[in-house]
Each structure stands twice: as C-alpha cells, then as structure tokens.
Amino acid sequence: MTTEKTEGIILRVVEFSESSCVVTLLTRDFGKITGIAKGARRRKSPFEAAIDLLAVVRLVFVHKTSTALDILTEAKLQRRFRSASTHLDRLYAAFYCAEILLAMTDENDPHRELYDFAVRMIQNIDDGENLDHCVIRFQLQTLKLLGHGPELNNCVGCGNTIPSEKRYFFGLRDGGVFCADCRRAKKAVASMSAESLELMQQFADPNYNWQRTESSSKQIGEVRALTLRYTSHVLGYEPKLQKYIEKRGT
Ligand SMILES: [Zn+2]
C-alpha cells in the first residue's frame, strides 16, 4: 500500500453510503482506478465538492495492490464540466465519451497520450466547439490510440490502395474500407460517399486541424452514423448514451 498523487478525470460516481461514494477515474499516471471517497458527500471533507462527474482533479490516494478498492484521501478541483447545467446535449456527448473511456481502458494501465487527449476533448465539448466534430474526433482518435483505428486508405481485404470511386464500402467487422472486388463476398458492410470518406480520413489524422473543419450536414451525418456503428462494433454492444448522440439529427 502506497500513497500516490496524480491527476484524473472522474468518469463514474456511485453513492456508497450516506457520506461516501465509489469513484472511477481515468488518471494520467495509473490508468483507470476505482476508489472509495469516504466522507465525500459531507459538506466539509478533504474532497471539497471536487467529486463531480467529468471534473478534472488533483488526486491523492492509497493504491491497493490487491483487487480491493483504492482509498481516495484528497481531491482538489482543477476544472469542472461547466455546461452540465446549461447544455444537455453537451453533457450527453461528454457522458458518451466517459462511457467509451470506462469500457475501453483497463485498471492500472496508464496511457498518458489518451488521458491528455480525452481531457482536452471533453474540455472542447464544454467550451462550445461543434459537438458532432468533437464526438467524431474523440471516437476516431481514441480507437486509434487503443489500437482499433479503422483503416481508411488501403483495402482491408487485399491491401491495395482504394481506387477513386463515388461511393465506398466500409467493413464494420474488418475495420476498414474495401475495394469493389473484395466487398462482394463480405457482410456487415456500410456504404459511404467519397466526401464522407475524405472527411473521416481527415478526422482520423492526428495532425489534422479538425476545429477548422467545414462540412455539410449530410456528410457529417453519414460520418457520425458510421463512427457510432463502428465504435459499438468494436465494443461488442451499443453504448447506453449512443441514442442521445444519434437523436441529434443533422
Ligand atoms: Zn481489396
């Protein structure tokens, strides 16, 4: 048992008793951790109201090496998710991101690049950036950082560069685009326009300045639907918050 300090974003809070709660965070140095925050629900506590969904906190905790819960001893608020009470669509989008992070990360398996990226994206959602762009960027980069990024340039069947077409075929099961020849024998294939593929390639490029993206609502709707389907395919189930993202329409 050692006392550790790190920074983390709160992904889940479950009430545990009248005064305590169990908190799951994605931390910068320890990956996902789950710990009990004793007294966190009292007005005066070492947590000073920092235990709030999507809040970024400086954390002190006792790290258990066994399967027992960690013990959170102190949390200082760095940044709260401010749109929570004013923009429900932003809150749902950020909850969706939290749900994906909870599902796709492991306890005690730090991934600093993913942590820094996720905190930045949730801040972008809070700061009023285009919500569709934020969610698509979040999905494609998170999947990429975790080794599930879709192949969008070469055919996942034969490996050849995809020739120029008006429409393309995306294999959900195979995780990428097919050339017309390879597509024939495949199931679970979605069709997308050339413009949508180009947009998806841009969002998947880590160096792309996505905040400057200009896209038609038709394109963004197509890419949004496909990235949602692909993400749920990778997960093996549909995330609970997905319906709120789909509902937004175009
Ligand atoms: Zn092929």
XYZ file of C-alpha atoms and ligand atoms in Angstrom:
251
model
C 0.000 0.000 0.000
C 1.497 3.281 -1.077
C 0.158 6.830 -1.171
C 0.178 8.232 -4.681
C -0.550 11.569 -6.323
C -1.832 12.070 -9.818
C -4.316 13.919 -11.975
C -7.532 12.325 -13.183
C -10.911 12.847 -14.771
C -13.960 11.481 -12.971
C -15.874 9.015 -15.165
C -18.307 7.450 -12.702
C -19.594 8.153 -9.197
C -21.697 5.643 -7.285
C -23.189 6.532 -3.896
C -21.885 4.083 -1.368
C -23.317 5.216 1.953
C -24.828 8.337 3.409
C -21.484 10.082 3.344
C -19.264 8.129 0.953
C -19.085 7.234 -2.710
C -17.131 4.967 -5.018
C -15.398 6.899 -7.773
C -13.876 5.686 -11.026
C -11.354 7.954 -12.703
C -9.087 7.827 -15.694
C -5.786 9.028 -14.259
C -2.721 10.281 -16.036
C -0.222 8.031 -14.261
C -2.163 4.910 -13.234
C -4.758 4.386 -15.961
C -8.256 3.732 -14.714
C -8.644 3.447 -10.956
C -11.651 2.899 -8.703
C -11.582 4.045 -5.121
C -13.762 4.878 -2.199
C -14.027 8.523 -1.141
C -15.047 8.412 2.494
C -16.988 11.447 3.632
C -17.067 12.915 0.127
C -20.788 13.577 0.391
C -20.397 15.651 3.539
C -20.185 19.368 3.068
C -16.819 19.636 4.800
C -14.445 16.962 3.564
C -10.961 16.635 2.036
C -12.741 16.496 -1.325
C -14.230 19.995 -1.162
C -17.020 19.201 -3.618
C -14.486 18.077 -6.226
C -16.178 14.706 -6.711
C -18.309 15.550 -9.686
C -18.763 13.701 -12.981
C -16.332 14.849 -15.678
C -14.382 17.041 -13.247
C -10.593 17.033 -13.586
C -8.958 16.738 -10.169
C -5.569 16.547 -8.456
C -5.835 13.343 -6.505
C -4.141 11.741 -3.521
C -4.970 8.094 -2.982
C -3.814 4.913 -1.301
C -3.096 2.438 -4.034
C -4.017 -1.142 -3.199
C -2.034 -3.822 -4.936
C -4.738 -6.442 -4.466
C -8.182 -6.381 -6.014
C -9.507 -4.246 -3.131
C -10.717 -0.726 -3.851
C -8.202 2.096 -3.651
C -8.820 4.693 -0.963
C -9.105 8.262 -2.161
C -7.836 10.600 0.530
C -7.927 14.018 -1.119
C -9.131 15.639 -4.344
C -8.637 19.205 -5.489
C -10.731 20.522 -8.323
C -8.779 21.594 -11.406
C -11.692 22.029 -13.751
C -15.398 21.344 -13.550
C -17.615 20.442 -16.537
C -19.428 23.750 -16.601
C -22.059 23.138 -19.309
C -23.612 20.391 -17.200
C -26.488 22.565 -16.033
C -26.959 24.624 -19.197
C -26.435 22.386 -22.248
C -27.896 18.925 -22.006
C -26.624 17.915 -25.458
C -23.056 18.755 -24.390
C -23.464 16.844 -21.167
C -24.706 13.753 -23.022
C -21.853 13.964 -25.534
C -19.322 14.138 -22.690
C -21.070 11.262 -20.880
C -20.837 9.255 -24.086
C -17.064 9.892 -24.153
C -16.825 8.888 -20.479
C -18.753 5.679 -21.206
C -16.333 4.790 -24.031
C -13.312 5.503 -21.805
C -14.751 3.391 -18.992
C -15.386 0.496 -21.354
C -12.153 0.590 -23.307
C -9.475 1.292 -20.696
C -8.000 -1.008 -18.075
C -7.291 -0.549 -14.393
C -3.667 0.308 -13.640
C -2.666 0.525 -17.281
C -1.558 4.129 -17.817
C -1.892 5.710 -21.231
C -0.839 9.344 -20.929
C -1.437 10.262 -24.543
C -5.019 9.002 -24.312
C -5.527 10.745 -20.973
C -4.291 14.121 -22.249
C -6.329 13.738 -25.430
C -9.531 12.756 -23.579
C -9.292 15.637 -21.100
C -8.721 18.078 -23.978
C -11.708 16.722 -25.960
C -14.086 16.860 -23.012
C -12.925 20.425 -22.452
C -13.635 21.190 -26.126
C -17.156 19.818 -25.697
C -17.595 22.011 -22.613
C -16.166 25.066 -24.399
C -18.770 25.066 -27.165
C -16.881 23.510 -30.093
C -19.009 21.827 -32.796
C -20.449 18.847 -30.985
C -20.541 16.410 -33.913
C -16.946 17.223 -34.779
C -15.885 16.703 -31.149
C -17.560 13.303 -30.872
C -16.239 12.041 -34.227
C -12.745 13.266 -33.386
C -12.954 11.675 -29.943
C -14.079 8.305 -31.346
C -11.549 8.056 -34.155
C -8.556 9.183 -32.078
C -9.480 7.097 -29.032
C -9.905 3.996 -31.200
C -6.585 4.730 -32.890
C -4.694 5.244 -29.621
C -6.103 1.958 -28.334
C -5.162 0.045 -31.477
C -8.642 -0.145 -33.044
C -8.408 2.731 -35.529
C -10.185 1.957 -38.811
C -8.159 1.505 -41.996
C -9.329 4.243 -44.351
C -6.736 4.292 -47.121
C -5.984 0.728 -48.213
C -8.433 -2.116 -48.779
C -8.704 -4.297 -45.657
C -9.243 -7.286 -47.953
C -6.337 -7.171 -50.414
C -4.213 -4.326 -49.043
C -4.278 -2.349 -52.292
C -4.834 1.385 -52.391
C -8.539 2.059 -52.866
C -9.169 3.367 -56.384
C -11.142 6.567 -56.732
C -14.906 5.891 -56.595
C -18.110 7.800 -55.956
C -19.086 5.512 -53.103
C -17.032 3.334 -50.810
C -17.700 0.275 -48.691
C -16.731 0.121 -45.046
C -16.498 -3.292 -43.409
C -17.559 -2.992 -39.763
C -16.246 -6.428 -38.918
C -12.985 -5.969 -40.800
C -12.425 -2.423 -39.534
C -11.924 -0.508 -42.733
C -12.678 0.195 -46.379
C -12.942 -2.415 -49.122
C -12.203 -2.164 -52.804
C -15.163 -3.132 -55.014
C -13.719 -6.615 -55.688
C -13.211 -7.555 -52.025
C -16.526 -6.076 -50.927
C -18.560 -8.672 -52.882
C -18.050 -11.558 -50.505
C -18.460 -9.518 -47.304
C -21.272 -8.999 -44.827
C -21.764 -6.138 -42.346
C -20.650 -3.586 -44.901
C -21.794 0.039 -44.859
C -21.727 2.289 -47.873
C -20.375 5.841 -47.730
C -19.816 8.676 -50.184
C -16.376 9.772 -51.364
C -16.829 13.070 -49.497
C -17.635 11.279 -46.264
C -14.618 9.005 -46.573
C -12.413 12.032 -47.098
C -13.892 13.703 -44.037
C -13.373 10.571 -41.969
C -9.747 10.321 -43.155
C -9.206 13.908 -42.013
C -10.689 13.312 -38.565
C -8.584 10.166 -38.196
C -5.378 12.064 -38.951
C -3.802 13.071 -35.596
C -2.299 16.211 -37.182
C -5.489 17.446 -38.792
C -6.783 20.804 -37.584
C -10.301 19.423 -37.027
C -11.549 22.585 -35.289
C -11.386 24.316 -38.676
C -13.480 21.649 -40.426
C -16.240 22.813 -42.693
C -18.633 20.077 -43.670
C -22.151 19.684 -44.965
C -24.757 18.313 -42.577
C -25.248 15.353 -44.936
C -21.573 14.412 -44.794
C -21.256 14.877 -41.071
C -24.456 12.846 -40.543
C -23.053 9.980 -42.595
C -19.692 10.010 -40.815
C -21.365 10.295 -37.410
C -23.617 7.312 -38.099
C -20.716 5.214 -39.324
C -18.313 6.051 -36.485
C -21.062 5.330 -33.942
C -21.757 1.968 -35.589
C -18.075 1.142 -35.809
C -17.387 2.111 -32.186
C -20.256 -0.058 -30.930
C -18.984 -2.870 -33.145
C -15.522 -2.649 -31.538
C -17.131 -2.598 -28.074
C -19.419 -5.509 -28.892
C -22.535 -3.662 -27.712
C -24.291 -0.343 -28.119
C -23.211 2.239 -25.532
C -26.117 3.477 -23.388
C -25.557 7.090 -24.357
C -25.420 6.396 -28.095
C -29.116 7.065 -28.610
C -28.683 10.624 -27.352
C -25.919 11.264 -29.888
C -27.941 9.721 -32.755
C -31.013 11.724 -31.798
C -29.287 14.994 -32.516
C -30.110 14.590 -36.225
C -28.396 16.686 -38.847
Zn -9.479 -5.338 -51.974
